[in-house]
Amino acid sequence: FDKVNHYFKGALRGKTFAVWGLAFKPNTDDMREAPARTLMEALWAAGAKVQAYDPEAMQECQAIYGLREDLLLCGTKEAALRGADALLICTEWKSFRAPSFDALKDALTTPVIFDGRNLYDPKVIARYGIEYFSIGRMAA
């Protein structure tokens, strides 16, 4: 959350964030201790909205949070991107590993990815004109 907040200079109210990955790890719907929960709750507290997608944990997310004006559960990872101000990756699902970066850039209002799972090569992302923050990766 801190890197996202810093990037947007604390002006998160009214922003919309695509969140890919709600479960705490791939191949489960378990959201206990999931990084996405902490992140979404911080975004909501700051006045932001979330458009989320996860291959398995959508029902679990709805059971936890119910219907909220600031949460849109999307049927596809592409739908979660539409009109979002940034993409936040919280779970390393295989289906997230090779997106169309051109389509991703076109769908986002601000072409920026905050990747908590280090799925992509920063040099590859740069070629698409997308800002990329690889959370926790050591600088080369």
XYZ file of C-alpha atoms in Angstrom:
140
model
C 0.000 0.000 0.000
C 2.785 2.433 0.853
C 4.314 2.302 -2.648
C 0.900 2.838 -4.253
C 0.105 5.712 -1.889
C 3.521 7.301 -2.517
C 3.189 6.959 -6.309
C -0.190 8.732 -6.273
C 1.095 11.303 -3.735
C -1.543 10.299 -1.187
C -4.396 11.220 -3.551
C -6.159 7.836 -3.603
C -9.714 9.078 -2.960
C -11.789 8.453 -6.083
C -9.121 6.289 -7.743
C -9.899 2.760 -8.931
C -7.424 -0.098 -8.643
C -7.431 -3.425 -10.467
C -6.425 -6.213 -8.098
C -5.348 -9.530 -9.603
C -5.299 -12.319 -7.040
C -7.378 -12.463 -3.856
C -6.333 -15.829 -2.411
C -3.224 -16.071 -0.242
C -1.637 -18.453 -2.792
C -2.522 -19.918 -6.188
C -4.836 -22.906 -6.574
C -7.007 -22.119 -3.558
C -9.907 -19.853 -2.615
C -8.518 -19.332 0.897
C -8.268 -15.627 1.716
C -7.165 -15.965 5.341
C -3.964 -13.939 5.753
C -4.112 -12.966 2.056
C -2.097 -9.824 1.175
C -5.013 -8.704 -1.014
C -7.222 -8.274 2.071
C -4.822 -5.884 3.787
C -4.259 -3.992 0.545
C -7.952 -3.644 -0.357
C -8.888 -2.559 3.159
C -6.175 0.134 3.104
C -7.340 1.327 -0.315
C -10.945 1.528 0.879
C -9.894 3.433 3.999
C -8.172 5.935 1.687
C -11.351 6.353 -0.392
C -10.357 4.220 -3.391
C -12.364 1.589 -5.265
C -11.252 -1.936 -6.181
C -12.014 -3.981 -9.300
C -10.858 -7.490 -8.433
C -10.332 -10.789 -10.186
C -9.183 -14.179 -8.924
C -9.673 -17.542 -10.671
C -10.904 -19.243 -7.460
C -11.595 -16.785 -4.621
C -14.415 -14.606 -5.967
C -17.168 -16.284 -3.910
C -14.958 -16.243 -0.819
C -14.325 -12.521 -1.303
C -18.045 -11.819 -1.591
C -18.716 -13.918 1.520
C -16.135 -11.893 3.477
C -16.975 -8.392 2.231
C -20.545 -8.680 0.950
C -21.880 -6.138 -1.500
C -19.913 -2.907 -1.378
C -20.046 0.207 -3.540
C -16.229 0.263 -3.574
C -15.721 -3.375 -4.680
C -16.466 -4.747 -8.124
C -15.785 -8.461 -8.585
C -14.993 -8.976 -12.265
C -15.491 -12.081 -14.380
C -12.100 -11.810 -16.102
C -8.693 -10.327 -15.390
C -9.178 -8.059 -18.422
C -12.480 -6.712 -17.074
C -10.768 -5.789 -13.799
C -8.351 -3.551 -15.733
C -10.955 -1.437 -17.550
C -10.622 2.174 -16.465
C -8.450 1.336 -13.441
C -5.725 3.751 -12.380
C -3.201 0.944 -11.754
C -2.847 -2.838 -11.567
C -1.912 -4.450 -8.252
C -0.849 -8.118 -8.373
C -1.284 -10.025 -5.112
C -1.248 -13.722 -6.090
C 0.990 -15.497 -8.620
C -1.666 -17.376 -10.601
C -0.366 -18.963 -13.825
C -3.029 -17.114 -15.823
C -1.419 -13.798 -14.778
C 2.056 -14.711 -16.078
C 1.642 -13.790 -19.757
C -0.949 -11.040 -20.261
C -1.189 -8.917 -23.375
C 0.840 -5.935 -22.184
C -0.497 -3.816 -25.068
C -4.087 -4.518 -23.995
C -3.142 -3.983 -20.351
C -1.625 -0.584 -21.158
C -4.685 0.425 -23.198
C -7.151 -0.601 -20.459
C -5.434 1.230 -17.589
C -5.931 4.964 -17.081
C -2.357 5.143 -15.790
C -0.063 2.440 -17.232
C 1.480 1.294 -13.954
C 1.808 -2.121 -12.293
C 2.590 -2.779 -8.635
C 3.628 -6.436 -8.584
C 3.755 -8.066 -5.169
C 4.690 -11.432 -6.711
C 7.510 -10.380 -9.087
C 5.909 -12.074 -12.091
C 7.492 -9.987 -14.829
C 10.885 -8.928 -16.072
C 11.139 -5.150 -15.531
C 13.057 -4.741 -18.815
C 10.242 -6.386 -20.783
C 7.571 -4.226 -19.134
C 9.570 -1.054 -19.879
C 9.450 -1.837 -23.609
C 5.649 -1.495 -23.462
C 5.791 1.942 -21.836
C 4.391 0.673 -18.548
C 5.814 1.768 -15.210
C 6.609 -1.282 -13.100
C 7.171 -1.573 -9.382
C 8.344 -5.032 -8.402
C 7.612 -5.181 -4.669
C 10.348 -6.864 -2.655
C 12.699 -7.626 -5.563
C 16.318 -6.783 -4.966
C 17.773 -4.169 -7.315
C 20.131 -5.647 -9.898
